[in-house]
Coordinates of C-alpha atoms in Angstrom, one line a residue:
Chain A
M27 CA -25.3 116.4 -156.7
A28 CA -29.1 115.8 -156.6
R29 CA -31.0 115.8 -159.9
R30 CA -33.5 118.7 -160.3
V31 CA -37.1 117.8 -159.9
A32 CA -40.2 119.4 -161.0
V33 CA -43.9 119.3 -160.2
I34 CA -45.7 118.7 -163.6
G35 CA -49.2 118.0 -162.5
A36 CA -51.6 118.5 -159.6
G37 CA -55.1 117.5 -158.5
M38 CA -57.4 117.5 -155.5
T39 CA -60.8 116.7 -154.3
R40 CA -63.3 119.0 -152.8
F41 CA -62.7 119.3 -149.1
V42 CA -66.0 118.4 -147.3
R43 CA -67.3 117.7 -143.8
R44 CA -68.4 114.2 -144.5
A45 CA -67.7 112.8 -147.9
K46 CA -69.9 110.3 -149.7
E47 CA -66.6 108.8 -151.1
T48 CA -64.5 106.4 -149.1
S49 CA -60.9 107.2 -148.3
R50 CA -59.6 105.1 -151.2
E51 CA -62.2 106.8 -153.6
L52 CA -61.0 110.2 -152.5
A53 CA -57.3 109.2 -152.9
F54 CA -58.2 107.8 -156.5
G55 CA -60.0 111.2 -157.3
A56 CA -57.1 113.3 -156.5
S57 CA -54.5 111.0 -158.1
R58 CA -56.5 110.6 -161.4
M59 CA -57.0 114.5 -161.6
A60 CA -53.2 115.0 -161.2
L61 CA -52.4 112.4 -163.8
D62 CA -54.9 113.8 -166.2
S63 CA -53.5 117.4 -165.7
C64 CA -50.3 116.3 -167.3
G65 CA -51.6 113.8 -169.6
L66 CA -50.0 110.7 -167.9
S67 CA -51.3 107.3 -167.2
L68 CA -50.5 105.1 -164.2
N69 CA -47.9 103.2 -166.4
D70 CA -45.8 106.4 -166.6
I71 CA -45.4 106.5 -162.9
D72 CA -42.2 104.9 -161.5
C73 CA -43.0 105.1 -157.7
V74 CA -45.7 106.3 -155.3
V75 CA -45.5 108.2 -151.9
H76 CA -48.5 108.4 -149.8
G77 CA -49.1 110.8 -146.9
T78 CA -51.7 110.2 -144.4
A79 CA -52.1 111.2 -140.7
P80 CA -53.3 108.8 -137.8
D81 CA -54.4 105.4 -138.6
A82 CA -57.1 106.0 -135.9
F83 CA -59.1 108.3 -138.2
D84 CA -60.0 105.4 -140.5
G85 CA -59.8 102.9 -137.7
F86 CA -57.7 100.9 -140.0
H87 CA -54.2 99.7 -139.0
M88 CA -51.7 99.9 -141.8
K89 CA -53.5 102.9 -143.5
G90 CA -50.8 103.1 -146.1
E91 CA -51.7 99.5 -147.3
Y92 CA -55.5 100.4 -147.0
L93 CA -55.1 103.4 -149.3
S94 CA -52.7 101.8 -151.7
D95 CA -55.3 101.1 -154.3
G96 CA -56.6 104.5 -154.6
S97 CA -53.0 105.7 -154.8
G98 CA -52.0 103.8 -157.8
A99 CA -49.3 101.9 -155.9
F100 CA -49.8 98.3 -156.9
R101 CA -46.7 96.7 -158.4
K102 CA -44.7 99.8 -157.7
P103 CA -42.1 100.9 -155.1
Y104 CA -44.5 102.5 -152.4
L105 CA -43.7 104.4 -149.3
R106 CA -46.1 105.8 -146.8
C107 CA -44.9 108.7 -144.6
Y108 CA -46.3 110.4 -141.5
V109 CA -45.3 113.4 -139.4
G110 CA -48.7 114.4 -138.2
G111 CA -49.9 117.7 -139.6
G112 CA -46.5 118.2 -141.3
T113 CA -47.3 115.3 -143.5
G114 CA -48.7 117.2 -146.5
V115 CA -45.4 119.0 -147.1
F116 CA -43.3 116.1 -145.9
A117 CA -44.7 113.6 -148.4
P118 CA -43.5 115.8 -151.5
I119 CA -40.2 116.0 -149.8
Q120 CA -40.1 112.1 -149.7
G121 CA -41.1 112.1 -153.3
W122 CA -38.3 114.7 -154.2
M123 CA -35.8 112.3 -152.7
H124 CA -37.0 109.4 -154.7
V125 CA -36.5 111.3 -157.9
A126 CA -33.6 113.7 -157.0
S127 CA -31.6 110.5 -156.1
G128 CA -31.8 109.3 -159.6
L129 CA -33.6 106.1 -158.6
F130 CA -36.8 107.0 -160.2
D131 CA -37.8 109.5 -163.1
T132 CA -41.4 110.0 -162.0
C133 CA -43.4 109.8 -158.7
L134 CA -47.0 110.2 -157.8
V135 CA -47.4 111.9 -154.4
V136 CA -50.8 111.6 -152.9
C137 CA -52.2 112.7 -149.5
E138 CA -55.6 111.7 -148.1
E139 CA -57.6 112.1 -144.9
K140 CA -61.0 111.1 -144.1
M141 CA -61.6 112.3 -140.6
S142 CA -65.5 111.9 -140.5
S143 CA -65.5 108.2 -139.8
C144 CA -64.1 108.6 -136.4
Q145 CA -67.0 108.8 -134.1
P146 CA -68.3 110.7 -132.1
H147 CA -65.6 113.1 -132.9
P148 CA -62.2 112.8 -134.7
Q149 CA -60.6 114.6 -131.8
G150 CA -60.9 111.2 -130.0
A151 CA -58.1 110.1 -132.3
F152 CA -56.0 113.0 -131.3
N153 CA -56.3 112.3 -127.5
S154 CA -53.7 109.6 -128.0
I155 CA -51.0 112.1 -128.9
F156 CA -50.5 113.0 -125.2
D157 CA -48.2 111.2 -123.0
H158 CA -50.1 108.3 -121.5
T159 CA -48.8 108.6 -118.0
T160 CA -47.9 112.3 -117.4
E161 CA -50.5 114.1 -119.4
R162 CA -53.6 111.9 -120.4
P163 CA -54.8 111.5 -116.9
L164 CA -55.5 115.2 -116.8
G165 CA -58.1 114.9 -119.6
P166 CA -56.4 117.0 -122.4
N167 CA -57.9 117.7 -125.8
L168 CA -56.2 118.9 -128.9
L169 CA -57.5 122.6 -128.5
W170 CA -55.4 122.8 -125.3
I171 CA -52.1 122.8 -126.9
F172 CA -53.1 125.3 -129.5
A173 CA -54.6 127.6 -126.9
L174 CA -51.5 127.3 -124.7
E175 CA -49.3 128.2 -127.6
M176 CA -51.4 131.0 -128.9
N177 CA -51.5 132.5 -125.4
R178 CA -47.8 132.2 -125.0
Y179 CA -47.2 133.8 -128.5
M180 CA -49.7 136.7 -127.6
N181 CA -47.9 137.1 -124.2
A182 CA -44.4 137.1 -125.5
Y183 CA -45.0 140.0 -128.0
G184 CA -48.1 141.8 -126.7
I185 CA -50.4 140.6 -129.4
S186 CA -54.2 140.6 -129.0
Q187 CA -56.9 138.4 -130.3
R188 CA -57.9 141.2 -132.5
D189 CA -54.6 141.2 -134.2
I190 CA -55.0 137.5 -135.0
A191 CA -58.6 137.5 -136.1
G192 CA -57.7 139.1 -139.4
V193 CA -56.1 135.8 -140.5
S194 CA -59.5 134.0 -140.4
V195 CA -61.1 137.0 -142.3
K196 CA -58.4 136.9 -145.1
N197 CA -58.2 133.2 -145.5
K198 CA -62.0 132.5 -145.6
K199 CA -62.4 135.4 -148.0
N200 CA -59.6 134.0 -150.4
A201 CA -61.4 130.6 -150.2
L202 CA -64.6 132.1 -151.8
D203 CA -62.7 131.7 -155.1
H204 CA -61.6 128.1 -154.6
P205 CA -63.9 125.5 -156.2
A206 CA -63.0 122.9 -153.7
A207 CA -63.4 125.1 -150.4
Q208 CA -65.4 123.9 -147.4
V209 CA -65.7 126.9 -145.2
A210 CA -65.2 129.9 -147.4
K211 CA -66.9 133.0 -145.9
E212 CA -67.2 136.7 -146.0
T213 CA -66.7 137.6 -142.4
T214 CA -65.3 140.3 -140.2
V215 CA -62.8 140.7 -137.4
E216 CA -65.9 141.6 -135.1
E217 CA -67.7 138.3 -136.0
V218 CA -64.7 136.2 -135.5
L219 CA -64.2 137.7 -132.0
A220 CA -67.9 137.3 -131.2
S221 CA -67.8 133.7 -131.9
E222 CA -67.9 131.2 -129.2
V223 CA -64.9 130.9 -126.9
L224 CA -63.9 127.2 -127.2
A225 CA -60.5 127.4 -125.3
W226 CA -59.6 130.9 -124.5
P227 CA -57.9 132.5 -126.3
V228 CA -59.2 130.5 -129.2
H229 CA -62.6 131.3 -130.6
R230 CA -64.6 129.0 -132.8
L231 CA -63.8 131.0 -136.0
M232 CA -60.1 130.8 -135.4
V233 CA -60.1 127.0 -135.9
S234 CA -60.1 125.0 -139.1
P235 CA -62.8 122.5 -139.6
V236 CA -63.0 118.8 -139.6
S237 CA -62.7 117.6 -143.2
D238 CA -62.5 114.8 -145.7
G239 CA -60.3 115.1 -148.8
A240 CA -57.3 114.3 -150.9
A241 CA -54.7 116.0 -153.0
A242 CA -51.9 114.7 -155.4
V243 CA -49.0 116.0 -157.4
I244 CA -46.8 114.4 -160.1
L245 CA -43.0 114.8 -159.7
A246 CA -40.6 114.2 -162.6
G247 CA -36.8 114.4 -163.0
E248 CA -35.4 117.3 -165.1
E249 CA -35.1 115.6 -168.4
K250 CA -38.4 113.9 -168.2
A251 CA -40.2 117.1 -166.9
R252 CA -38.9 119.0 -169.9
R253 CA -40.2 116.3 -172.2
L254 CA -43.6 116.2 -170.7
T255 CA -44.4 119.9 -170.1
D256 CA -43.1 123.3 -171.2
R257 CA -44.1 124.7 -167.7
P258 CA -42.5 122.7 -165.1
V259 CA -42.5 124.1 -161.6
W260 CA -39.1 123.3 -160.0
I261 CA -38.6 122.1 -156.3
Q262 CA -35.8 124.4 -155.6
G263 CA -35.4 123.7 -151.9
V264 CA -36.7 121.4 -149.2
G265 CA -36.3 121.4 -145.4
W266 CA -37.5 119.7 -142.4
D267 CA -36.7 119.6 -138.7
L268 CA -37.9 118.2 -135.4
D269 CA -37.8 119.8 -132.0
T270 CA -38.1 118.1 -128.6
S271 CA -41.4 116.2 -127.7
Y272 CA -40.9 117.6 -124.1
W273 CA -43.1 120.4 -125.4
T274 CA -43.6 121.8 -121.8
N275 CA -39.8 122.4 -121.7
R276 CA -39.5 124.7 -124.5
D277 CA -40.6 128.3 -125.4
L278 CA -43.8 128.1 -127.4
A279 CA -43.5 131.7 -128.4
Y280 CA -41.3 130.9 -131.5
P281 CA -41.1 127.8 -133.7
Q282 CA -37.3 127.4 -134.0
Y283 CA -37.7 124.0 -135.8
V284 CA -39.7 125.9 -138.6
E285 CA -36.7 128.4 -138.9
N286 CA -34.3 125.5 -139.1
A287 CA -36.4 123.7 -141.8
A288 CA -36.9 127.1 -143.7
R289 CA -33.1 127.8 -143.6
R290 CA -32.4 124.5 -145.1
A291 CA -34.8 125.0 -147.9
Y292 CA -33.6 128.6 -148.5
R293 CA -30.0 127.4 -148.7
M294 CA -30.8 124.7 -151.2
A295 CA -32.9 127.2 -153.3
G296 CA -30.1 129.8 -153.2
V297 CA -32.6 132.2 -151.5
R298 CA -30.5 134.8 -149.4
E299 CA -33.3 137.3 -148.7
P300 CA -36.5 135.4 -148.1
R301 CA -38.6 138.5 -147.8
K302 CA -37.6 139.8 -151.2
E303 CA -37.2 136.5 -153.0
I304 CA -40.3 134.7 -152.0
H305 CA -43.4 136.0 -153.8
L306 CA -46.1 134.1 -152.2
A307 CA -46.4 131.8 -149.3
E308 CA -48.7 129.1 -148.2
P309 CA -47.9 128.9 -144.4
Y310 CA -49.6 126.2 -142.3
D311 CA -52.9 127.6 -140.8
P312 CA -54.9 125.1 -138.8
F313 CA -55.5 127.8 -136.3
A314 CA -55.5 131.7 -137.2
Y315 CA -52.5 132.4 -135.1
K316 CA -50.5 129.6 -136.7
E317 CA -50.3 131.5 -139.9
L318 CA -48.5 134.4 -138.1
H319 CA -46.4 132.2 -135.9
H320 CA -45.2 130.3 -138.9
L321 CA -44.6 133.4 -141.1
E322 CA -42.1 134.6 -138.2
G323 CA -40.4 131.2 -138.1
L324 CA -40.1 131.2 -142.0
L325 CA -38.2 134.6 -141.7
L326 CA -41.0 136.2 -143.7
S327 CA -41.7 138.5 -140.8
E328 CA -39.8 139.9 -137.9
K329 CA -40.5 138.0 -134.6
G330 CA -43.7 139.3 -133.2
K331 CA -44.4 141.5 -136.1
A332 CA -46.5 139.3 -138.3
P333 CA -49.8 140.8 -136.9
E334 CA -48.6 144.3 -137.9
D335 CA -47.7 143.1 -141.4
L336 CA -51.2 141.5 -141.6
A337 CA -52.9 144.8 -140.4
R338 CA -51.2 146.8 -143.1
G339 CA -52.1 144.5 -145.8
R340 CA -48.8 142.9 -146.6
F341 CA -50.4 139.5 -146.9
D342 CA -53.4 140.4 -149.1
R343 CA -53.9 138.5 -152.2
E344 CA -54.6 141.2 -154.6
K345 CA -52.3 144.1 -153.3
G346 CA -50.1 142.7 -150.8
E347 CA -46.4 142.5 -151.1
L348 CA -46.3 138.8 -150.0
P349 CA -49.6 137.2 -150.5
T350 CA -50.2 134.5 -148.0
C351 CA -52.6 131.6 -148.2
P352 CA -54.0 132.8 -151.5
S353 CA -55.8 129.4 -151.7
G354 CA -57.8 130.3 -148.6
G355 CA -55.7 127.9 -146.5
L356 CA -56.8 125.4 -143.9
M357 CA -59.1 128.2 -142.5
G358 CA -61.1 128.6 -145.7
V359 CA -60.5 125.5 -147.9
G360 CA -60.6 122.9 -145.0
N361 CA -58.3 120.8 -143.1
P362 CA -58.1 117.0 -144.1
I363 CA -54.9 116.8 -142.3
A364 CA -52.3 115.5 -144.7
A365 CA -54.2 116.5 -147.7
A366 CA -54.4 120.0 -146.5
G367 CA -50.7 120.4 -146.6
L368 CA -50.4 118.9 -150.1
M369 CA -53.2 121.2 -151.2
K370 CA -50.7 124.0 -150.6
I371 CA -48.2 122.6 -152.9
C372 CA -51.0 122.2 -155.5
E373 CA -51.8 125.9 -155.0
L374 CA -48.1 126.9 -155.6
F375 CA -48.2 124.9 -158.8
W376 CA -51.3 126.5 -160.0
Q377 CA -50.2 130.1 -159.0
L378 CA -46.7 129.7 -160.4
R379 CA -48.1 128.5 -163.8
G380 CA -50.7 131.4 -163.8
E381 CA -53.4 128.7 -163.6
A382 CA -55.0 129.9 -160.4
G383 CA -58.1 131.7 -162.0
K384 CA -59.8 134.1 -159.6
R385 CA -57.2 133.4 -157.1
Q386 CA -54.3 134.3 -159.2
V387 CA -51.8 136.4 -157.4
P388 CA -50.9 139.4 -159.7
G389 CA -47.3 140.3 -161.0
K390 CA -46.3 136.9 -162.3
P391 CA -44.8 135.3 -159.1
E392 CA -41.7 133.2 -159.7
R393 CA -41.1 131.7 -156.5
G394 CA -43.3 130.4 -153.6
L395 CA -43.0 128.6 -150.4
A396 CA -45.4 126.1 -148.5
Q397 CA -45.0 124.9 -145.1
A398 CA -46.7 122.5 -142.8
W399 CA -46.4 121.8 -139.1
G400 CA -47.2 118.8 -136.9
D401 CA -46.4 116.0 -134.5
L402 CA -46.6 117.2 -131.1
M403 CA -46.1 121.0 -132.0
Q404 CA -42.6 120.1 -133.0
V405 CA -42.1 119.4 -136.7
G406 CA -41.7 121.8 -139.5
T407 CA -41.7 120.8 -143.2
V408 CA -40.9 123.4 -146.0
V409 CA -40.8 123.3 -149.8
V410 CA -39.6 126.2 -151.9
M411 CA -40.8 126.1 -155.6
G412 CA -40.2 128.3 -158.6
I413 CA -40.4 128.6 -162.3
K414 CA -36.5 128.9 -162.9
Chain B
M20 CA -57.1 127.7 -170.1
T21 CA -56.5 130.0 -167.3
E22 CA -57.9 127.9 -164.4
V23 CA -57.0 124.3 -164.1
A24 CA -60.3 123.5 -162.2
Q25 CA -62.6 124.5 -165.2
N26 CA -62.7 121.2 -166.9
V27 CA -62.7 119.0 -164.0
K28 CA -65.5 117.0 -162.5
W29 CA -64.9 117.5 -158.9
I30 CA -64.8 114.5 -156.6
G31 CA -65.7 115.0 -152.9
E32 CA -69.4 115.2 -152.3
N33 CA -70.6 116.2 -148.9
W34 CA -73.5 114.2 -147.4
K35 CA -76.4 116.4 -146.4
K36 CA -77.3 116.2 -142.8
E37 CA -80.8 115.0 -143.5
E38 CA -79.4 112.1 -145.6
V39 CA -77.2 111.0 -142.7
L40 CA -80.1 111.4 -140.2
H41 CA -82.6 109.6 -142.3
G42 CA -80.4 106.5 -142.7
K43 CA -79.7 107.1 -146.5
V44 CA -76.1 106.4 -145.8
F45 CA -75.2 102.9 -145.0
T46 CA -72.8 102.8 -142.2
F47 CA -71.0 100.1 -140.4
S48 CA -69.9 100.7 -136.9
D49 CA -67.1 99.0 -134.9
R50 CA -64.9 99.8 -131.9
P51 CA -61.2 98.7 -132.0
Q52 CA -60.8 95.9 -129.3
A53 CA -57.6 97.4 -127.8
R54 CA -56.9 98.4 -124.2
Y55 CA -53.4 99.3 -122.9
A56 CA -51.5 99.1 -119.6
W57 CA -48.5 101.2 -119.9
D58 CA -45.4 100.7 -117.8
T59 CA -44.2 103.9 -116.2
G60 CA -40.5 103.1 -116.7
E61 CA -37.6 104.0 -114.4
A62 CA -37.8 107.8 -114.6
I63 CA -41.5 108.4 -114.5
G64 CA -41.9 105.6 -112.1
R65 CA -39.7 107.3 -109.6
Y66 CA -41.3 110.7 -110.4
L67 CA -44.8 109.1 -109.6
A68 CA -43.5 107.4 -106.4
G69 CA -42.5 111.1 -105.4
F70 CA -46.0 112.3 -106.1
K71 CA -47.3 109.5 -103.7
Q72 CA -45.1 111.1 -101.0
G73 CA -46.2 114.6 -101.9
K74 CA -42.8 115.6 -103.6
I75 CA -42.0 116.7 -107.1
L76 CA -38.7 115.2 -108.3
G77 CA -36.5 116.3 -111.1
V78 CA -33.0 115.3 -112.5
R79 CA -29.9 117.1 -113.2
C80 CA -27.8 116.3 -116.4
R81 CA -24.0 116.5 -115.7
G82 CA -23.5 117.5 -119.3
C83 CA -25.7 120.6 -119.9
Q84 CA -26.5 121.1 -116.2
R85 CA -30.1 121.4 -116.9
I86 CA -32.4 120.5 -113.9
M87 CA -35.4 118.9 -115.7
V88 CA -38.9 118.0 -115.0
P89 CA -40.5 115.7 -115.9
P90 CA -37.5 113.6 -114.9
R91 CA -35.8 111.3 -117.5
I92 CA -32.9 108.8 -117.1
F93 CA -31.0 110.1 -120.2
C94 CA -30.6 113.7 -121.5
E95 CA -32.3 113.8 -124.9
L96 CA -29.8 116.6 -125.9
C97 CA -26.4 115.5 -124.5
F98 CA -27.6 111.9 -125.1
R99 CA -26.0 110.5 -121.9
D100 CA -27.2 108.8 -118.7
I101 CA -28.6 110.8 -115.9
S102 CA -28.3 109.6 -112.3
E103 CA -28.7 112.7 -110.2
W104 CA -32.2 113.3 -108.6
V105 CA -33.4 116.7 -107.2
T106 CA -36.4 117.3 -105.0
L107 CA -38.0 120.4 -106.5
K108 CA -40.4 122.8 -104.9
E109 CA -44.2 122.4 -104.9
T110 CA -44.5 126.0 -106.2
G111 CA -44.2 127.5 -109.6
R112 CA -45.2 130.1 -112.1
I113 CA -47.8 129.9 -115.0
R114 CA -45.9 130.1 -118.2
T115 CA -49.0 130.0 -120.3
F116 CA -52.7 128.8 -119.8
S117 CA -56.0 128.4 -121.4
V118 CA -59.6 128.4 -120.3
C119 CA -61.3 125.5 -122.0
Y120 CA -65.0 125.2 -122.3
V121 CA -65.2 122.0 -124.4
T122 CA -64.5 118.4 -123.9
W123 CA -62.5 116.3 -126.6
D124 CA -65.9 115.5 -128.2
M125 CA -67.1 119.1 -128.3
K126 CA -69.5 118.9 -125.4
R127 CA -69.7 122.2 -123.5
I128 CA -68.7 122.2 -119.9
R129 CA -70.1 125.0 -117.6
K130 CA -67.1 125.1 -115.2
P131 CA -64.1 125.5 -117.5
Q132 CA -60.8 123.7 -117.1
I133 CA -57.7 125.8 -117.0
P134 CA -54.8 123.8 -118.4
A135 CA -51.5 125.4 -118.0
V136 CA -47.7 125.0 -118.4
I137 CA -46.3 125.6 -115.0
E138 CA -42.7 126.2 -114.4
I139 CA -41.5 124.4 -111.3
D140 CA -39.4 126.3 -108.8
G141 CA -36.0 124.7 -108.4
A142 CA -35.9 123.4 -112.0
S143 CA -34.0 125.3 -114.7
E144 CA -35.7 128.2 -116.4
G145 CA -38.4 127.2 -118.8
M146 CA -38.8 123.7 -117.3
G147 CA -42.6 123.2 -117.1
I148 CA -45.2 120.5 -116.8
L149 CA -48.7 120.4 -118.1
H150 CA -51.2 120.6 -115.2
L151 CA -54.5 122.2 -114.2
V152 CA -55.0 125.5 -112.4
E153 CA -57.9 126.0 -110.0
A154 CA -60.6 128.1 -111.6
P155 CA -60.9 131.6 -110.2
R156 CA -64.4 133.0 -109.5
G157 CA -66.1 135.2 -112.1
D158 CA -67.1 135.1 -115.9
K159 CA -63.7 135.7 -117.4
P160 CA -61.1 133.7 -115.6
W161 CA -58.5 134.9 -118.2
E162 CA -58.7 138.3 -116.8
R163 CA -57.6 137.0 -113.3
L164 CA -54.6 135.0 -114.6
R165 CA -51.3 136.1 -116.0
A166 CA -48.2 134.5 -117.4
G167 CA -45.9 134.7 -114.4
T168 CA -48.7 134.3 -111.8
R169 CA -47.4 132.2 -108.9
V170 CA -49.1 129.0 -108.0
Q171 CA -48.8 126.1 -105.4
A172 CA -49.7 122.6 -105.8
V173 CA -52.8 121.3 -103.9
W174 CA -52.2 117.6 -103.1
K175 CA -54.9 115.0 -102.5
P176 CA -54.9 113.7 -99.0
K177 CA -52.2 111.2 -98.4
G178 CA -54.4 108.2 -98.3
L179 CA -55.9 109.0 -101.7
R180 CA -52.7 109.4 -103.6
R181 CA -52.0 106.5 -105.8
G182 CA -48.7 107.5 -107.6
A183 CA -50.2 109.5 -110.5
V184 CA -50.0 113.0 -111.8
T185 CA -53.6 113.5 -110.5
D186 CA -52.2 113.2 -107.0
I187 CA -51.9 116.9 -107.3
R188 CA -55.6 118.0 -107.5
F189 CA -54.7 121.3 -109.1
W190 CA -52.5 124.4 -108.7
R191 CA -53.9 127.2 -106.7
V192 CA -53.0 130.9 -107.1
L193 CA -50.8 132.2 -104.3
T194 CA -52.5 135.2 -102.8
G195 CA -50.8 138.4 -103.2
N196 CA -49.1 137.4 -106.4
A197 CA -51.9 137.3 -108.7
N198 CA -50.6 140.2 -110.8
A199 CA -47.0 139.2 -110.7
G200 CA -46.1 138.7 -114.3
H201 CA -44.6 140.3 -117.5

């Protein structure tokens, strides 16, 4: 039987388009803030897990090693993990395993991304995710796969771009209250739909930005956690799942792998009725439609019905029955890939401790969920956290 | 303390555009010296040899009975060898598509590209490949295409084919079928 593991501290940097700090300085900033938040020093940390996406962003092979100083990893067991965009929620799962196994009492989990170094555009690093022989000769770019998936999702359930644009409005607005946000903004569905068509059906304001930033959390085993804080936030369930990389051979309308990951996490957390027992969620929202697509995969909305739930305010932070992306998400806070996922774990930690300030979800939420997604549109990573 | 961020000195300061343009940021540029020559392997090698002859080849798995494209020499689900090759049709249906106005480095392109997942006739349901559809005339190409629209491969002339997925120039909408869809 695995030991119980809690998050006892969290920290992050601002998310910005081009940071003055280096990747390593950003990693240090988030790690130091997380340690300070629970009054620990690096000596109190038994092991370190680092999450970061393609080496190509930094142009530095062995990025785990590159970022190890800012991650406080020297003379400690150190693991770098990577599942594309899913990394930010995968890294705390790796940290959970380290502590739940009984091998370590404390773990620093830090995720960092500095995309701006990659010139002329960090999308260049993404081009190499496509198959070199069957896809790359066609000249693909990252927007293609999102646009193809969004169109399939719309087509399968009769959803319009208007139905989806509300996600951008909600998340950019929520982010106005986040002190680290990059693209917070008061906007309207009309403005989103009037923004430039980049790759139909994707408009500019339906896409998260290029970002630099880092985030970190401190994990501790039950006994240690109770000694260090009177408000631990427990990791109640974790799940992850990978679908086939033959992405043109499967139905993009529904993320089955997200459902599989969520079911694992719910089972471990003892959640039988997710829609009643999950009080707030941070689904992965690199594009506006992805939040809705993922809420369905997470079994928090019926298939094809998340847009209706959005329209009737179910996901609103102040009055909604299930506030989603109260942080402002990737669409509002920003998207330094791996750090963006871990930012969602930080948000759950702050929300569940009642420390989210102006972003605080009302009604003393007791349980939340964070999810990320990545690789070639095929991996789902899910963490359920709660105060009990 | 109600908000954790109150006592924090935030790290992560954005460079202002002027600072970057006026050289106040010291930067060092480099380009990785790495070029690649990828072997096509057994399955894709044979697939591309088919392209050179103007044929789209798939494979059938004896376990799950799926007829698959792109072809593979092992079934990733049954995890067993595959040895049966099938010649598929050069027609199919658009499963999903996009109309893309930007390149990877965000340069605007006037004549959009239309990437699509095309389900190939003769393969199992849902078996598609990524390829390009010929742009229909008019301002809003997305109004002229549907999921389900039937398309046909337009091959390069035989002498110009070199055993690459680009031996198919693009897929052209079959007339009379433009509105076939869901």
